[in-house]
Coordinates of C-alpha atoms in Angstrom, one line a residue:
M1 CA 28.7 12.0 25.0
R2 CA 25.1 10.7 26.1
T3 CA 23.0 13.4 25.0
N4 CA 21.5 11.7 21.8
E5 CA 21.0 8.3 23.6
F6 CA 17.6 8.2 23.5
A7 CA 17.3 10.2 19.7
S8 CA 15.5 8.1 16.8
A9 CA 17.8 6.6 14.2
G10 CA 18.3 8.6 10.9
L11 CA 18.8 7.4 7.4
P12 CA 21.7 4.8 7.1
E13 CA 24.2 6.0 4.5
G14 CA 24.0 5.2 0.7
E15 CA 21.2 2.2 1.1
P16 CA 18.7 1.9 -1.2
Y17 CA 14.8 2.2 -0.1
H18 CA 14.3 -1.9 1.2
R19 CA 17.6 -1.5 3.6
L20 CA 16.5 1.8 5.7
G21 CA 15.3 -0.3 8.3
R22 CA 18.3 -1.7 9.0
N23 CA 20.2 1.6 10.8
S24 CA 21.9 2.1 14.2
R25 CA 19.1 1.1 16.3
F26 CA 18.3 -2.0 14.7
R27 CA 18.5 -5.4 16.6
W28 CA 17.9 -9.0 15.6
W29 CA 14.4 -8.8 17.6
T30 CA 13.4 -5.7 15.9
P31 CA 11.0 -7.3 13.2
L32 CA 9.6 -9.9 15.4
L33 CA 8.6 -6.9 17.7
S34 CA 7.3 -4.9 14.7
L35 CA 5.2 -7.8 13.7
L36 CA 3.8 -8.7 17.2
V37 CA 3.2 -5.1 18.0
F38 CA 1.4 -4.4 14.7
G39 CA -0.6 -7.1 14.8
I40 CA -2.0 -6.3 18.4
L41 CA -2.8 -3.0 17.3
L42 CA -4.6 -4.3 14.4
V43 CA -6.8 -6.2 16.6
F44 CA -7.6 -3.3 18.7
L45 CA -8.2 -1.5 15.5
W46 CA -10.8 -4.2 14.0
I47 CA -12.8 -4.2 17.7
G48 CA -13.1 -0.5 17.5
I49 CA -14.3 -0.8 14.0
L50 CA -17.1 -3.4 15.0
L51 CA -17.9 -1.0 18.1
A52 CA -18.4 1.7 15.8
I53 CA -20.5 -0.3 13.4
T54 CA -22.9 -1.6 16.1
I55 CA -23.5 1.9 17.2
V56 CA -24.4 3.1 14.1
A57 CA -26.6 0.0 13.4
V58 CA -28.2 0.4 16.7
I59 CA -29.0 4.5 16.1
G60 CA -30.0 3.3 12.5
G61 CA -32.8 1.2 14.2
S62 CA -31.2 -2.2 13.8
G63 CA -31.4 -5.1 17.0
L64 CA -28.1 -6.2 18.5
A65 CA -27.9 -9.5 17.1
P66 CA -25.4 -10.4 14.0
D67 CA -28.1 -11.1 11.4
S68 CA -30.1 -8.1 12.3
M69 CA -27.7 -5.5 12.4
T70 CA -27.6 -2.8 9.0
V71 CA -26.0 0.5 8.2
G72 CA -26.9 2.2 5.4
E73 CA -24.7 1.9 2.2
V74 CA -22.8 5.2 2.1
A75 CA -21.9 4.4 6.0
G76 CA -21.1 0.7 4.8
L77 CA -18.8 2.2 2.1
A78 CA -17.0 4.6 5.2
F79 CA -16.8 1.4 7.3
G80 CA -15.4 -0.5 4.2
L81 CA -12.6 2.3 3.7
A82 CA -12.0 3.3 7.4
P83 CA -10.3 0.5 8.6
T84 CA -7.6 0.4 6.1
A85 CA -7.0 4.1 6.1
L86 CA -6.4 3.4 9.8
L87 CA -3.6 1.5 9.3
I88 CA -1.6 5.0 8.6
P89 CA -0.9 5.8 12.3
I90 CA -0.4 2.2 13.3
V91 CA 2.5 1.5 11.0
L92 CA 3.7 5.1 11.8
F93 CA 3.7 4.5 15.3
V94 CA 5.9 1.0 14.4
V95 CA 8.5 2.9 12.7
R96 CA 8.7 5.8 14.9
V97 CA 8.4 3.7 18.6
V98 CA 9.0 0.3 18.1
Q99 CA 11.8 0.7 15.8
W100 CA 12.7 4.3 16.8
R101 CA 13.7 5.7 13.6
R102 CA 12.1 8.7 12.3
V103 CA 8.7 7.9 9.8
G104 CA 10.0 9.9 7.2
T105 CA 12.7 6.7 6.4
L106 CA 9.5 5.1 5.7
M107 CA 8.5 7.4 2.4
S108 CA 11.7 7.6 0.9
V109 CA 15.6 7.3 0.9
D110 CA 15.4 11.1 0.9
G111 CA 13.9 10.8 4.6
R112 CA 10.6 12.3 3.7
L113 CA 7.3 12.1 1.5
R114 CA 8.4 13.7 -2.0
W115 CA 5.4 15.5 -2.5
R116 CA 6.4 16.7 -5.9
W117 CA 7.5 13.7 -7.0
L118 CA 4.3 11.9 -5.6
F119 CA 2.1 14.3 -7.9
R120 CA 4.2 13.9 -11.3
C121 CA 3.3 10.1 -10.3
M122 CA -0.1 10.8 -10.0
T123 CA -0.4 12.9 -13.3
A124 CA 1.3 10.1 -14.7
A125 CA -0.9 7.6 -14.0
V126 CA -3.9 9.3 -15.3
V127 CA -2.7 8.2 -18.8
P128 CA -2.5 4.3 -18.2
V129 CA -5.5 4.5 -15.9
G130 CA -8.0 6.2 -18.2
A131 CA -6.9 4.2 -21.5
C132 CA -7.6 0.8 -19.5
L133 CA -10.9 2.4 -18.2
V134 CA -11.8 3.0 -21.8
A135 CA -11.0 0.1 -23.1
F136 CA -13.2 -1.7 -20.6
L137 CA -16.0 0.3 -21.4
F138 CA -15.9 -0.8 -24.9
L139 CA -14.9 -4.7 -24.5
V140 CA -16.8 -5.6 -21.4
D141 CA -19.9 -6.6 -23.3
S142 CA -18.0 -8.5 -25.4
L143 CA -15.1 -10.6 -23.6
A144 CA -16.4 -10.1 -19.8
P145 CA -20.2 -10.3 -20.4
G146 CA -22.0 -10.1 -16.4
A147 CA -18.6 -8.8 -14.9
V148 CA -20.4 -5.6 -14.1
P149 CA -23.9 -6.5 -12.8
V150 CA -25.6 -2.8 -13.1
R151 CA -28.1 -1.9 -10.0
E152 CA -30.2 1.2 -8.9
T153 CA -27.8 3.6 -7.6
G154 CA -30.3 5.0 -5.1
G155 CA -30.5 8.3 -5.9
A156 CA -28.4 11.5 -6.9
E157 CA -28.4 11.8 -2.9
V158 CA -27.0 8.4 -2.4
F159 CA -24.5 9.0 -5.3
A160 CA -23.3 12.4 -4.0
A161 CA -22.8 11.3 -0.5
A162 CA -20.8 8.3 -1.6
V163 CA -18.4 10.5 -4.1
V164 CA -17.7 12.7 -0.9
V165 CA -16.9 9.9 1.1
I166 CA -14.8 8.0 -1.8
V167 CA -12.6 11.6 -2.6
L168 CA -12.0 11.8 1.3
L169 CA -11.1 8.4 2.4
V170 CA -9.7 6.6 -1.1
P171 CA -6.6 8.3 -1.1
F172 CA -5.6 7.5 2.6
Q173 CA -6.6 4.0 2.2
A174 CA -4.6 3.6 -1.0
A175 CA -1.5 5.1 0.9
A176 CA -2.0 3.1 3.9
E177 CA -1.9 0.3 2.0
E178 CA 1.4 1.0 0.2
L179 CA 3.0 2.4 3.6
T180 CA 2.0 -0.9 5.2
V181 CA 3.0 -3.6 2.3
R182 CA 5.5 -1.7 0.0
G183 CA 6.9 0.6 2.8
L184 CA 6.8 -1.7 6.2
I185 CA 6.7 -5.0 5.1
M186 CA 9.4 -4.3 2.4
Q187 CA 11.9 -2.7 5.0
L188 CA 11.1 -5.5 7.8
V189 CA 12.6 -8.0 4.9
G190 CA 15.2 -5.8 3.6
S191 CA 16.7 -5.2 7.1
L192 CA 17.1 -9.1 7.7
G193 CA 20.2 -9.5 6.1
A194 CA 23.7 -8.4 7.7
G195 CA 25.5 -5.6 5.6
P196 CA 29.0 -6.5 4.1
G197 CA 30.7 -4.9 6.5
E198 CA 28.9 -6.7 9.4
R199 CA 29.4 -10.2 10.9
R200 CA 28.1 -12.7 9.0
G201 CA 27.2 -9.9 6.0
R202 CA 29.5 -12.4 3.7
S203 CA 27.4 -15.5 4.0
A204 CA 25.1 -16.4 1.3
A205 CA 21.8 -15.8 3.4
S206 CA 22.6 -12.3 4.4
R207 CA 23.5 -11.8 0.7
V208 CA 19.9 -13.3 -0.2
L209 CA 18.1 -11.4 2.5
R210 CA 19.5 -7.9 1.6
S211 CA 19.0 -8.5 -2.0
P212 CA 16.0 -5.9 -3.1
G213 CA 14.7 -9.4 -5.1
T214 CA 14.0 -10.5 -1.7
A215 CA 12.0 -7.6 -0.5
V216 CA 10.3 -6.9 -3.8
L217 CA 9.2 -10.4 -3.8
A218 CA 7.7 -10.1 -0.3
G219 CA 6.2 -6.9 -1.0
G220 CA 4.6 -7.7 -4.0
T221 CA 3.3 -11.3 -3.1
L222 CA 1.9 -10.7 0.3
V223 CA -1.5 -9.3 -0.8
P224 CA -2.3 -12.0 -3.4
V225 CA -1.1 -14.8 -0.9
L226 CA -3.5 -13.7 1.7
Y227 CA -6.3 -13.3 -1.2
A228 CA -5.5 -16.7 -2.6
A229 CA -6.0 -18.2 1.0
T230 CA -9.1 -16.8 1.5
H231 CA -10.5 -16.5 -2.2
P232 CA -9.0 -19.7 -4.1
E233 CA -12.1 -19.9 -6.1
D234 CA -10.5 -16.4 -7.9
P235 CA -7.3 -17.4 -9.6
W236 CA -7.5 -14.2 -12.1
V237 CA -8.2 -11.7 -9.4
T238 CA -5.1 -13.1 -7.5
S239 CA -3.0 -13.4 -10.7
S240 CA -3.9 -9.7 -11.2
L241 CA -3.2 -8.5 -7.7
T242 CA 0.4 -10.4 -8.0
V243 CA 0.9 -8.3 -11.3
M244 CA -0.1 -5.2 -9.7
G245 CA 1.9 -5.8 -6.5
L246 CA 5.3 -7.0 -8.2
G247 CA 5.2 -3.7 -10.3
M248 CA 4.7 -1.5 -7.0
A249 CA 7.3 -3.4 -4.9
W250 CA 9.8 -3.4 -8.3
L251 CA 9.0 0.4 -8.7
T252 CA 9.2 1.1 -4.9
W253 CA 12.9 -0.2 -5.0
R254 CA 13.6 1.4 -8.3
T255 CA 12.5 5.1 -7.4
G256 CA 13.4 4.7 -3.6
G257 CA 10.6 5.9 -2.1
V258 CA 6.6 4.8 -1.8
E259 CA 5.2 7.7 -3.7
A260 CA 5.2 6.0 -7.4
A261 CA 3.2 3.0 -6.1
I262 CA 0.7 5.4 -3.9
G263 CA 0.3 7.6 -7.2
L264 CA -1.3 4.7 -9.3
H265 CA -3.2 3.0 -6.3
V266 CA -4.7 6.5 -5.6
V267 CA -5.4 7.4 -9.1
S268 CA -6.8 3.8 -9.8
S269 CA -8.7 3.2 -6.6
L270 CA -10.3 6.9 -7.3
V271 CA -11.7 5.8 -10.7
Q272 CA -12.8 2.2 -9.7
F273 CA -14.7 3.0 -6.6
L274 CA -16.3 6.1 -8.3
L275 CA -17.4 3.5 -10.9
T276 CA -18.5 1.3 -8.4
A277 CA -20.8 3.8 -6.9
Y278 CA -22.0 5.0 -10.3
E279 CA -23.2 1.3 -11.1
G280 CA -24.9 0.8 -7.3
R281 CA -22.4 -1.8 -6.2
L282 CA -21.6 -0.1 -3.0
S283 CA -22.4 -3.3 -0.7
E284 CA -19.2 -4.9 -2.9
V285 CA -16.6 -2.6 -1.1
G286 CA -16.3 -4.8 1.8
T287 CA -16.0 -7.9 0.2
G288 CA -12.2 -8.6 -0.2
A289 CA -9.1 -7.1 -1.3
V290 CA -10.5 -6.1 -5.0
L291 CA -11.5 -2.6 -4.5
G292 CA -8.7 -1.7 -2.2
A293 CA -6.0 -3.1 -4.6
G294 CA -5.8 -0.4 -7.2
L295 CA -6.7 -2.8 -10.1
P296 CA -8.8 -1.8 -13.3
P297 CA -12.4 -3.0 -13.4
A298 CA -13.2 -7.0 -14.2
G299 CA -10.7 -7.9 -11.9
G300 CA -11.7 -11.2 -11.6
T301 CA -12.0 -12.2 -15.4
P302 CA -9.1 -12.8 -17.9
L303 CA -10.0 -9.2 -19.4
G304 CA -9.2 -8.0 -16.0
L305 CA -5.9 -9.2 -15.9
A306 CA -5.1 -8.0 -19.4
L307 CA -5.9 -4.6 -18.4
T308 CA -4.0 -5.1 -15.2
A309 CA -0.9 -5.9 -17.0
V310 CA -1.3 -3.0 -19.8
Q311 CA -1.7 -0.5 -16.8
V312 CA 1.2 -1.6 -14.7
G313 CA 3.5 -2.2 -17.4
A314 CA 2.6 1.1 -19.4
Y315 CA 2.9 3.1 -15.5
V316 CA 6.3 1.2 -14.6
L317 CA 7.6 2.2 -18.1
G318 CA 6.9 6.0 -17.6
V319 CA 7.5 6.7 -14.3
T320 CA 11.0 4.6 -14.8
W321 CA 11.4 7.1 -17.4
L322 CA 10.3 10.2 -15.7
A323 CA 12.6 9.2 -12.7
G324 CA 15.5 8.8 -14.7
R325 CA 14.9 12.1 -16.6
G326 CA 14.4 14.2 -13.3
G327 CA 17.3 12.2 -11.2
V328 CA 15.3 11.1 -8.7
R329 CA 17.5 9.3 -6.0
R330 CA 17.3 5.7 -5.6
A331 CA 19.8 5.5 -2.7
S332 CA 20.0 7.4 0.5
A333 CA 22.9 9.7 0.6
R334 CA 26.7 9.1 1.9
A335 CA 27.7 11.5 4.7
R336 CA 30.6 14.1 3.3
R337 CA 33.9 13.1 4.9

């Protein structure tokens, strides 16, 4: 039968999340082609964003010279969030068209986004995020003075407009980061090792490549490594990003999907961006990975690292308990014989 020759690959049977990319359509060149297409689309995305910024700046009365182009703070906030949010269609395109598999296999071992589980994770994230925010407000003056320079907010209208942009874009921005790093990257790395029943599947290299530790390490350290390469002067931020990344990568494997990582990232980023807008620091949105990483406030200080460790640790323990109690699937189902 050739009727299903061009059908997309479904879920491989009985596999953990990081191995869902190694299916019937997988070939040795699939990860390389995926990264190539992702990179090309990323370049076009940035070109489009730069063009949009130029148009907005010119309409606002700025010149075309790079030094003279300016946009308002709220527009700058939107342009700071939009590029990351737009990674969602790029990642889904790579999964569906390049890897020729269902986009649901990027979401979870159930082959779909588990909405109820996602909302439970977001609810669970409120407690550690709220506790760290309260601790930050009490401790920042004594342990990290000057970490939050407060400026004028620009008035109620600017703050209200910023809140609208944050509420509309931050959930997509946070979800895009997790789908890219904890989703696409972890599954690309997890797909490299041959399975036990495949040729060379019993080799040491295959066992290492298909182990969850390798995928978790890749998904947890990619952002910190990139940040450290561009910001070597911020070791505290790099350490915080590493704690956050490894915690969310492990939780993605443990719960069989990206929902848990998205839950903490969305809640923490909403709190941090709203606090940033309230303190009049919207210009910091485009300065690096810190604001978009879901870290607690004061990320570039020892206090920020301590808060990140507490927040991530408490969330991981809570969600792991909820997943065990709720019977959240950790591996794809096996076909009934």
